[in-house]
Amino acid sequence: MAYQVLARKYRPQRFADVAGQDHVTVTLMNALTQGRIAHGYIFSGHRGIGKTTIARILAMALNCRTMIGSAERPTAEPCEVCESCVEIRAGNAVDVIEIDAATNRGIDEIRELRDAARYRPARDRYKIYILDEAHQITDAAFNALLKTLEEPPDHIVFMMATTQPEDIPQTVRSRCQHFSFHAVKLVDILAQIRGIAAQEGVDADEGALALLAEAGDGSMRDALSIMDQAIASAPVEDGRPRLDASQIRELMGTVANAVFERVLEGIHGNRSAEVMTIANDLLDAGNSPAQLARQFVRYLRNCVIAKIAGVEADGGSTELLQISADEQRRAGRSAALFTEEELTRFLQVMLRTFDELGYRQEQRFHFELGLLKLVHLQRLLPVEELLSRFPTTGGSGGAESPRPRASAPSTPVPRPAPAFASPSSPPPAPSKPAFSPFAADRNRKTFDEPTPIAPRTPAPAPPQASAPVVPQTPPVEREVMIQPELPPPPAPAVSILETDPVAEITAIEVAAEMLGAGSVPAAILEPETAPPAKTMAEPPAAGSRSAEDLQRLAIEALSAARSQGSAADALADAEWTVTGDEIRVQTELSKTMLPMVINADADRIVRTALRSSGAGQLKLVLLPGAANAAAAKKPRAAKTGSAQAKAMEHPVVQQAQRLFNAEIRNVIDLRDND
């Protein structure tokens, strides 16, 4: 008889012999006992875990000629001795048809199957179709089988085995009972191959058996295939094959995990030369960089799980690691050298390295680079540790610690205002004031849309005192440091919040009012060399500068800016008049175009030029050209006696024009219709 491989020789023939699928076997046996037989089953899961095997066992149980509950068959397990069980086990039963769906996947083959399903079984109770790799069937073929699955004959049972159940249409899955198989646990595979080794007369140590079970990766068939290959290559002692771990590693092209343990020890000690030496020895021995990276990834994963599960180096185990007890202790020793975050970063770097090795020309260089990255990761400081080195903000009375950088504010950063100090007094210390009289007032003041307020009478000051003129710019928050001439100890610096410039209240006056001085000496306001300037109490006369001079100064300032040519042209065409304390500029621009042509920069340039001319106390008012435009749109005078002329002469119309700046566009003459 020809040699039969271990995976076929020791294939389970009963539900109880199937390892690791108790949730499936128990359910099927109960269904057989209760007679609740479905017309369609889908068995899905990992490769080599018993899907087709359980389908054959279920076919034997359905067509077994021995009644359930008899002496020969006390349970729902097949008797294995009747003619039907023997033929099904041998694979030559007439009424059990096993089809390779990867080959017979077209609509023609499924139509033939559907036509043959109408006939009753030749001998047994059920005609059973086992479709292996059912996900290979095309959608058109599944649609052809759909009606048969929905209303099958009483003697038909379909069993579909697949590794990709998501590729089977939902309409088919909803008409079948779906059983999802689990990967076989390490202990179940280890127990199975230990029993097979005893029956085959093979001497194997526990390390070798554990390595075979780990190589199966949850697949019983893969583990038995590797075991069959290892027995064939094992040395024979006293007529019995001898399996050891080193021989199995050499057969599979892998290295011992002790090598990766040494690599992690070198990484922990920041010894790049040692890590590179180990990698050089492994690569010179003929190991593939991709295979080494794959093994190292698996070992790092085991270290991460050992760290999470708390596996100690001297003992302990967890079901999360499907490896032997010795390997769990090894992973625990490596995990104890690093934190969970470091092991996670190591695993991420090696996963990326493994992916890159698939399409890189020099795989050795990239593998060595991945190992060097692990060494370099040990030299990085965590962000938490870096932040913990900065002192935290102290409480009241303690020293103020450095503040963390805050996010950028939505408003522009205010420019620092010049500090006014007496020449004889020392400059103020560059520290933040301990108290600001406007601190409680900041919460209720907004600067989005400043509204002008009525000018207030400034505090009386000596004639020689000169107050700086507040520029008419958008309001900003400024801090003005004032060193008053008071007897020691000197008063603390006061933080002044400058309000709307339209109010024409200077920061010096506010500071004087807060300090209760009533006035500020000239020495504090200006140095002795500063030329005297007119105070706000004595504004310049409106007629000191003509409107034409002010217009010329503004146009020259805008022309010098080069980028404000449009604004200069607009102000050149405007009509300038000085009325009381206002400079009224009647432009020809519309209300929409006025802020676009004469923008904030142009407005600042004009106000600066006017302030330098001595007219800074006059309020600049820019008027849109709506009135002129409306006047320009007025129709020409109509002929005397016409309806339009009479309408224009009517007192009500004239009053409306004066009050509302009204415009007459259309006049309908109804006299011809009378």
XYZ file of C-alpha atoms in Angstrom, residues 10-616:
607
model
C -4.843 10.528 11.194
C -7.835 12.385 9.816
C -10.673 12.315 12.386
C -13.544 9.931 11.657
C -15.760 10.923 14.556
C -16.962 14.219 15.981
C -15.115 13.532 19.228
C -11.784 13.232 17.388
C -11.954 16.771 15.986
C -9.752 19.062 18.082
C -10.675 22.627 18.948
C -14.170 22.759 17.344
C -16.433 21.743 20.205
C -18.933 24.514 19.470
C -19.554 22.976 16.040
C -19.498 19.285 16.908
C -21.837 19.600 19.899
C -24.379 21.581 17.867
C -24.364 19.110 14.985
C -24.725 16.090 17.283
C -27.690 17.670 19.044
C -29.291 18.439 15.686
C -28.842 14.808 14.613
C -30.346 13.525 17.846
C -33.372 15.828 17.562
C -33.816 15.297 13.828
C -33.384 18.989 13.049
C -31.491 18.554 9.794
C -30.970 21.669 7.669
C -30.824 21.565 3.889
C -27.717 23.780 3.686
C -24.585 24.287 5.784
C -21.661 26.701 5.424
C -18.409 25.825 7.209
C -15.925 28.712 7.251
C -12.625 29.358 8.956
C -8.844 29.088 8.829
C -7.117 26.538 6.593
C -6.514 23.056 7.935
C -8.818 23.206 10.952
C -11.380 20.530 9.984
C -14.062 22.095 7.761
C -14.109 19.379 5.097
C -13.462 16.720 7.736
C -16.571 17.660 9.709
C -18.578 17.790 6.454
C -17.616 14.170 5.744
C -18.365 13.092 9.317
C -21.791 14.779 9.089
C -22.438 12.996 5.782
C -21.565 9.674 7.435
C -23.876 10.447 10.377
C -26.768 11.401 8.060
C -26.520 8.263 5.877
C -25.489 5.826 8.616
C -27.798 2.802 8.480
C -27.608 2.188 12.204
C -30.322 3.888 14.230
C -29.331 6.424 16.844
C -29.790 4.978 20.339
C -29.090 1.364 19.395
C -26.339 -0.736 20.905
C -24.116 -0.256 17.853
C -24.804 3.504 17.772
C -25.746 4.898 21.171
C -25.026 8.546 20.175
C -25.250 10.579 17.026
C -21.721 9.561 16.074
C -21.534 7.381 12.904
C -21.120 3.675 13.561
C -18.189 3.406 11.076
C -18.988 -0.216 10.320
C -22.015 -0.076 8.073
C -21.671 -0.108 4.311
C -22.556 3.578 3.935
C -19.991 4.720 6.526
C -17.251 2.609 4.958
C -17.940 3.936 1.432
C -18.123 7.551 2.564
C -14.868 7.189 4.508
C -13.218 5.703 1.452
C -14.597 8.471 -0.768
C -16.499 6.304 -3.256
C -20.092 6.680 -2.047
C -22.623 7.184 -4.832
C -24.899 9.574 -2.944
C -22.172 11.744 -1.411
C -20.702 13.946 -4.143
C -17.677 16.035 -3.255
C -17.023 18.827 -5.759
C -13.989 21.072 -6.024
C -15.699 24.426 -6.490
C -12.427 26.058 -7.507
C -12.529 23.997 -10.714
C -16.273 23.548 -11.209
C -17.227 27.141 -10.599
C -19.136 28.069 -13.733
C -22.827 28.305 -14.359
C -22.869 25.200 -16.591
C -21.511 22.958 -13.808
C -24.012 24.357 -11.311
C -26.867 23.770 -13.767
C -25.833 20.140 -14.086
C -25.718 19.865 -10.285
C -29.181 21.416 -10.047
C -30.631 19.007 -12.610
C -29.070 15.979 -10.875
C -30.407 17.118 -7.505
C -33.990 16.448 -8.641
C -33.421 12.681 -8.604
C -33.626 10.756 -5.365
C -30.530 9.064 -3.883
C -29.624 5.668 -5.259
C -29.388 3.893 -1.917
C -28.887 6.127 1.103
C -31.305 8.423 2.900
C -29.812 11.735 1.632
C -28.041 12.906 -1.476
C -25.280 15.131 -0.137
C -23.207 17.692 -2.075
C -19.957 18.878 -0.463
C -18.653 22.013 -2.204
C -15.035 22.696 -1.184
C -13.694 26.243 -1.643
C -17.227 27.444 -2.287
C -16.222 31.109 -2.461
C -14.704 30.382 -5.902
C -18.159 29.887 -7.436
C -19.207 32.791 -9.632
C -22.160 35.015 -8.822
C -24.063 33.776 -11.855
C -23.602 30.176 -10.710
C -24.786 31.060 -7.209
C -27.871 32.696 -8.703
C -28.579 29.516 -10.626
C -28.358 27.522 -7.387
C -30.399 30.013 -5.384
C -33.852 28.583 -6.154
C -32.736 25.065 -5.282
C -31.342 26.281 -1.950
C -34.553 28.152 -1.188
C -36.925 25.240 -1.906
C -34.781 22.090 -2.000
C -36.126 18.532 -2.246
C -36.380 16.603 1.004
C -33.482 14.330 0.103
C -30.893 17.040 -0.687
C -28.306 18.470 1.726
C -25.700 21.047 0.628
C -22.453 21.531 2.569
C -20.135 24.377 1.553
C -16.616 24.762 2.980
C -14.805 28.064 2.488
C -12.026 30.201 3.891
C -13.679 33.431 2.698
C -17.348 33.437 3.655
C -17.703 37.113 2.819
C -17.323 36.244 -0.880
C -20.461 34.104 -0.783
C -23.550 36.188 -1.642
C -25.715 37.179 1.281
C -28.746 35.602 -0.412
C -27.011 32.228 -0.229
C -25.747 32.671 3.326
C -29.194 33.609 4.587
C -30.576 30.259 3.334
C -27.928 28.126 5.081
C -26.729 27.499 8.604
C -23.338 29.157 9.019
C -20.698 27.623 11.336
C -17.556 29.662 11.925
C -14.584 27.474 12.883
C -11.889 28.593 15.317
C -8.150 28.316 14.968
C -6.872 25.295 16.866
C -5.183 26.181 20.136
C -1.550 25.391 20.763
C -2.305 22.908 23.532
C -4.700 20.974 21.281
C -2.158 20.771 18.452
C 0.569 19.788 20.910
C -1.566 16.990 22.365
C -2.431 15.714 18.888
C 1.134 15.572 17.553
C 2.383 14.065 20.828
C -0.068 11.201 20.412
C 0.820 10.778 16.740
C 4.540 10.701 17.584
C 3.904 7.928 20.083
C 1.905 5.913 17.550
C 4.508 6.412 14.820
C 7.397 5.438 17.105
C 9.142 8.807 16.910
C 11.327 10.091 19.761
C 10.831 13.829 20.189
C 11.584 16.169 23.068
C 9.087 18.727 24.272
C 10.991 21.586 22.675
C 10.732 19.988 19.249
C 7.028 19.214 19.647
C 6.340 22.774 20.838
C 8.216 24.148 17.840
C 6.107 22.000 15.495
C 2.908 23.166 17.181
C 3.982 26.805 16.919
C 4.850 26.346 13.251
C 1.294 25.174 12.597
C 0.010 28.656 13.515
C -3.429 27.387 14.504
C -3.697 24.846 11.639
C -3.614 21.176 12.527
C -2.899 20.155 8.944
C 0.082 22.521 8.670
C 1.565 21.185 11.908
C 1.202 17.574 10.738
C 2.708 18.405 7.350
C 5.786 19.943 8.993
C 5.997 16.993 11.378
C 5.894 14.579 8.445
C 8.738 16.468 6.802
C 10.741 16.605 10.049
C 10.408 12.835 10.589
C 11.693 12.237 7.064
C 14.800 14.363 7.721
C 15.427 13.274 11.317
C 18.374 11.056 12.232
C 17.522 7.489 13.201
C 18.677 6.109 16.548
C 18.001 2.426 17.327
C 15.544 2.275 14.477
C 13.501 5.233 15.722
C 13.573 8.750 14.262
C 14.855 11.394 16.655
C 13.442 14.948 16.544
C 15.177 17.912 18.176
C 14.529 21.639 18.044
C 17.727 22.625 16.201
C 17.057 20.150 13.409
C 13.483 21.455 12.997
C 14.650 25.094 12.934
C 17.201 24.285 10.265
C 14.517 22.507 8.294
C 12.116 25.454 8.460
C 14.841 28.061 7.885
C 14.264 29.834 11.182
C 16.546 30.829 14.050
C 16.166 30.385 17.754
C 14.325 33.087 19.678
C 17.364 33.294 21.952
C 19.010 35.301 19.172
C 16.268 37.914 19.264
C 16.516 37.983 23.038
C 20.197 38.936 22.654
C 19.242 41.605 20.104
C 16.820 43.211 22.549
C 19.436 43.092 25.298
C 21.844 44.958 23.016
C 19.144 47.508 22.204
C 18.455 47.989 25.907
C 22.183 48.576 26.549
C 22.420 51.034 23.623
C 25.099 48.864 22.012
C 24.768 49.347 18.273
C 27.947 47.366 17.477
C 26.629 44.272 19.259
C 23.288 44.444 17.440
C 25.019 44.809 14.071
C 27.336 41.886 14.847
C 24.396 39.589 15.614
C 22.621 40.676 12.426
C 25.797 40.096 10.395
C 26.184 36.560 11.764
C 22.565 35.716 10.939
C 22.764 37.077 7.395
C 26.136 35.478 6.668
C 24.674 32.123 7.730
C 22.283 32.366 4.769
C 19.148 33.517 6.535
C 16.797 35.681 4.522
C 16.312 39.261 5.790
C 12.579 38.963 5.181
C 12.388 35.729 7.185
C 14.411 37.262 10.034
C 12.186 40.348 10.049
C 9.071 38.145 10.121
C 10.401 36.165 13.080
C 11.478 39.294 14.922
C 8.021 40.786 14.431
C 6.447 37.673 15.957
C 8.879 37.768 18.861
C 8.194 41.453 19.521
C 4.479 40.747 19.435
C 4.969 38.023 22.048
C 6.957 40.498 24.181
C 4.181 43.084 23.968
C 1.547 40.541 25.008
C 3.804 39.271 27.809
C 4.204 42.842 29.055
C 0.455 43.455 28.950
C -0.431 40.126 30.556
C 2.227 40.506 33.247
C 4.211 37.365 32.400
C 7.229 37.247 34.677
C 10.665 36.054 33.669
C 10.706 33.299 36.286
C 7.201 31.943 35.818
C 3.628 32.565 34.829
C 1.740 32.008 31.590
C -1.204 33.377 29.674
C -3.592 32.061 27.037
C -2.934 35.158 24.966
C 0.410 33.638 23.984
C 0.068 30.422 21.992
C 3.674 29.383 22.600
C 5.391 26.975 24.936
C 6.081 27.758 28.574
C 9.810 28.210 27.913
C 9.141 30.718 25.155
C 6.678 32.587 27.375
C 9.354 32.975 30.033
C 11.816 34.126 27.387
C 9.357 36.756 26.152
C 8.779 37.821 29.761
C 12.521 38.395 30.276
C 12.747 40.564 27.163
C 9.585 42.488 28.043
C 10.957 43.333 31.486
C 13.699 45.436 29.880
C 11.338 47.941 28.273
C 8.090 49.736 28.864
C 4.886 48.915 27.029
C 5.197 52.078 24.920
C 8.758 51.222 23.871
C 7.829 47.691 22.854
C 4.907 49.048 20.854
C 7.210 51.451 19.011
C 9.671 48.612 18.334
C 6.901 46.485 16.873
C 5.686 49.333 14.683
C 9.195 50.001 13.305
C 9.804 46.342 12.510
C 6.413 45.968 10.853
C 7.267 48.886 8.580
C 10.686 47.367 7.905
C 9.119 44.025 7.018
C 6.743 45.728 4.584
C 9.596 47.638 2.941
C 11.684 44.499 2.432
C 9.149 43.234 -0.095
C 10.043 45.824 -2.733
C 13.587 46.954 -1.801
C 16.634 45.943 -3.807
C 19.123 45.768 -0.932
C 17.133 43.900 1.707
C 20.134 43.453 3.985
C 20.730 47.194 4.288
C 17.115 47.919 5.115
C 17.003 45.160 7.717
C 20.114 46.552 9.398
C 18.657 50.039 9.223
C 15.510 48.806 10.979
C 17.606 47.382 13.822
C 19.544 50.651 14.155
C 16.287 52.544 14.430
C 15.401 50.427 17.465
C 18.684 51.416 19.099
C 18.063 55.081 18.340
C 14.594 54.939 19.834
C 16.232 54.286 23.201
C 17.871 57.714 23.018
C 14.629 59.633 22.649
C 12.932 61.277 25.590
C 9.184 60.868 26.009
C 7.183 64.068 25.729
C 5.794 63.545 29.239
C 9.285 63.414 30.709
C 10.352 66.497 28.763
C 7.347 68.505 29.939
C 7.790 67.380 33.521
C 11.162 69.140 33.650
C 9.533 72.556 33.324
C 8.410 74.027 36.665
C 4.719 74.467 37.132
C 3.058 77.816 37.853
C 3.352 78.673 41.526
C 0.601 79.984 43.763
C 0.134 83.527 45.035
C 3.207 84.869 46.745
C 5.502 82.388 45.074
C 7.946 83.055 42.303
C 6.334 83.199 38.919
C 7.496 80.317 36.730
C 7.916 80.428 32.952
C 4.584 80.343 31.219
C 3.872 77.766 28.515
C 3.425 79.167 25.066
C -0.233 79.820 24.401
C -2.063 79.708 21.119
C -1.980 82.742 18.876
C -4.748 85.227 19.671
C -7.286 86.163 17.074
C -6.445 89.901 17.412
C -3.107 91.417 16.330
C -0.351 91.466 18.887
C -0.334 94.958 20.487
C 2.735 97.063 20.006
C 4.473 98.155 23.199
C 3.895 101.823 24.031
C 6.902 103.973 24.931
C 7.401 104.420 28.640
C 7.475 107.982 29.980
C 10.000 108.355 32.731
C 11.811 111.158 34.403
C 15.396 111.664 33.274
C 16.542 111.865 36.857
C 14.804 108.697 37.982
C 16.160 105.229 37.130
C 14.348 103.255 34.416
C 11.580 101.009 35.687
C 12.279 97.332 36.172
C 11.117 95.168 33.245
C 8.781 93.107 35.387
C 5.064 92.739 35.138
C 3.104 95.108 37.410
C 1.843 93.477 40.521
C -1.522 95.198 40.187
C -3.424 96.715 37.318
C -6.305 99.100 38.103
C -7.991 98.017 34.873
C -7.748 94.270 35.515
C -11.335 94.032 36.752
C -12.520 96.227 33.906
C -11.071 94.141 31.079
C -13.819 91.540 31.171
C -16.535 93.966 30.170
C -14.667 95.954 27.533
C -14.589 94.758 23.968
C -12.671 96.175 21.062
C -14.434 94.565 18.107
C -16.417 97.663 17.081
C -15.227 100.769 18.954
C -17.886 103.405 19.368
C -16.941 107.057 19.804
C -17.785 108.656 23.115
C -18.162 112.260 24.043
C -14.867 114.030 24.750
C -14.236 114.541 28.409
C -12.545 117.575 29.913
C -8.887 116.749 30.487
C -7.373 117.167 33.895
C -5.778 120.598 34.494
C -2.082 120.611 33.766
C 0.623 123.250 33.942
C 1.082 125.276 30.772
C 4.529 123.850 30.175
C 3.230 120.273 30.273
C 2.721 118.632 26.920
C 0.594 115.566 26.419
C 1.224 113.244 23.506
C -1.520 113.280 20.922
C -3.291 109.935 20.645
C -3.088 108.647 17.048
C -6.387 107.731 15.484
C -5.627 104.081 14.872
C -7.574 100.917 15.643
C -7.775 100.410 19.407
C -5.149 98.175 20.946
C -4.245 97.266 24.468
C -1.139 99.025 25.652
C 0.815 99.017 28.856
C 2.325 102.380 29.823
C 4.856 102.379 32.612
C 4.696 105.546 34.804
C 7.185 106.366 37.481
C 5.532 109.113 39.572
C 7.643 111.479 41.613
C 6.435 110.380 45.012
C 8.359 109.974 48.236
C 9.925 106.544 48.751
C 9.020 103.775 48.667
C 8.219 104.266 44.970
C 4.722 103.397 43.885
C 4.328 100.263 41.783
C 4.016 100.582 38.034
C 0.487 100.942 36.790
C -0.886 99.083 33.785
C -2.984 101.464 31.695
C -5.535 100.173 29.180
C -5.902 102.756 26.437
C -9.492 103.171 25.354
C -10.990 104.227 22.051
C -8.813 106.971 20.498
C -11.958 108.846 19.368
C -12.616 109.678 22.982
C -9.392 111.751 22.933
C -8.366 110.683 26.453
C -4.644 110.171 26.823
C -3.055 107.446 28.900
C -1.158 110.060 30.921
C -4.377 111.732 32.075
C -5.903 108.396 33.058
C -2.779 107.507 35.002
C -2.810 110.855 36.762
C -6.437 110.409 37.683
C -5.802 106.885 39.030
C -2.856 108.098 41.098
C -4.923 110.982 42.423
C -2.357 113.572 41.398
C -4.708 115.577 39.262
C -1.853 116.625 36.991
C 1.496 115.244 35.927
C 4.689 117.293 35.957
C 6.195 118.080 32.598
C 9.419 116.334 33.532
C 7.549 113.048 33.666
C 5.723 113.560 30.397
C 8.552 114.830 28.214
C 12.338 115.107 28.587
C 13.762 118.595 29.054
C 14.983 118.626 25.463
C 11.542 117.908 24.011
C 9.986 120.895 22.229
C 6.777 122.214 23.796
C 3.556 121.162 22.108
C 0.050 122.426 22.345
C -2.102 120.720 24.922
C -5.518 119.273 24.307
C -7.010 122.095 26.307
C -5.903 124.491 23.549
C -6.777 122.868 20.221
C -5.478 124.527 17.080
C -7.810 126.894 15.323
C -9.773 125.459 12.499
C -8.700 128.182 10.169
C -4.962 127.733 10.788
C -4.865 125.296 7.917
C -7.039 125.565 4.854
C -8.865 122.603 3.390
C -6.692 122.754 0.271
C -3.506 122.490 2.357
C -4.845 119.523 4.290
C -5.884 117.834 1.068
C -2.460 118.438 -0.471
C -0.672 117.007 2.582
C -2.843 113.898 2.586
C -2.341 113.292 -1.148
C 1.426 113.752 -0.865
C 1.595 111.293 2.035
C -0.399 108.683 0.117
C 1.665 109.193 -3.041
C 4.856 108.667 -1.062
C 3.521 105.319 0.171
C 3.475 104.075 -3.498
C 0.919 101.368 -2.762
C -1.888 103.841 -2.066
C -2.236 105.400 -5.524
C -5.953 104.625 -5.741
C -6.591 106.242 -2.374
C -4.601 109.330 -3.412
C -6.665 109.668 -6.595
C -9.902 109.257 -4.665
C -8.959 111.973 -2.156
C -7.768 114.242 -4.980
C -11.204 114.082 -6.578
C -12.951 114.558 -3.224
C -14.242 117.826 -1.784
C -12.535 118.846 1.486
C -14.202 121.199 3.936
C -13.287 122.203 7.501
C -16.363 122.701 9.667
C -15.941 123.318 13.383
C -13.871 120.450 14.790
C -14.343 118.170 11.745
C -12.641 117.718 8.415
C -15.363 116.470 6.062
C -14.175 114.713 2.939
C -16.959 114.188 0.389
C -15.709 111.424 -1.926
C -17.193 110.127 -5.163
C -16.926 106.534 -3.988
C -19.920 104.449 -3.059
C -20.518 103.188 0.432
C -19.229 99.765 -0.575
C -16.112 100.949 -2.389
C -15.054 103.541 0.170
C -13.522 101.124 2.754
C -11.922 99.107 -0.046
C -10.149 102.047 -1.725
C -9.330 103.986 1.432
C -8.376 101.033 3.604
C -6.960 100.977 7.109
C -3.394 101.662 5.945
C -4.449 104.632 3.839
C -6.568 105.972 6.713
C -3.586 105.698 9.068
C -1.293 107.521 6.612
C -3.807 110.355 6.178
C -4.371 110.792 9.905
C -0.618 110.801 10.551
C -0.118 113.485 7.930
C -2.924 115.599 9.401
C -1.529 115.217 12.896
C 1.901 116.400 11.785
C 0.298 119.486 10.246
C -1.219 120.530 13.580
C -4.745 119.486 12.679
C -4.642 116.303 14.686
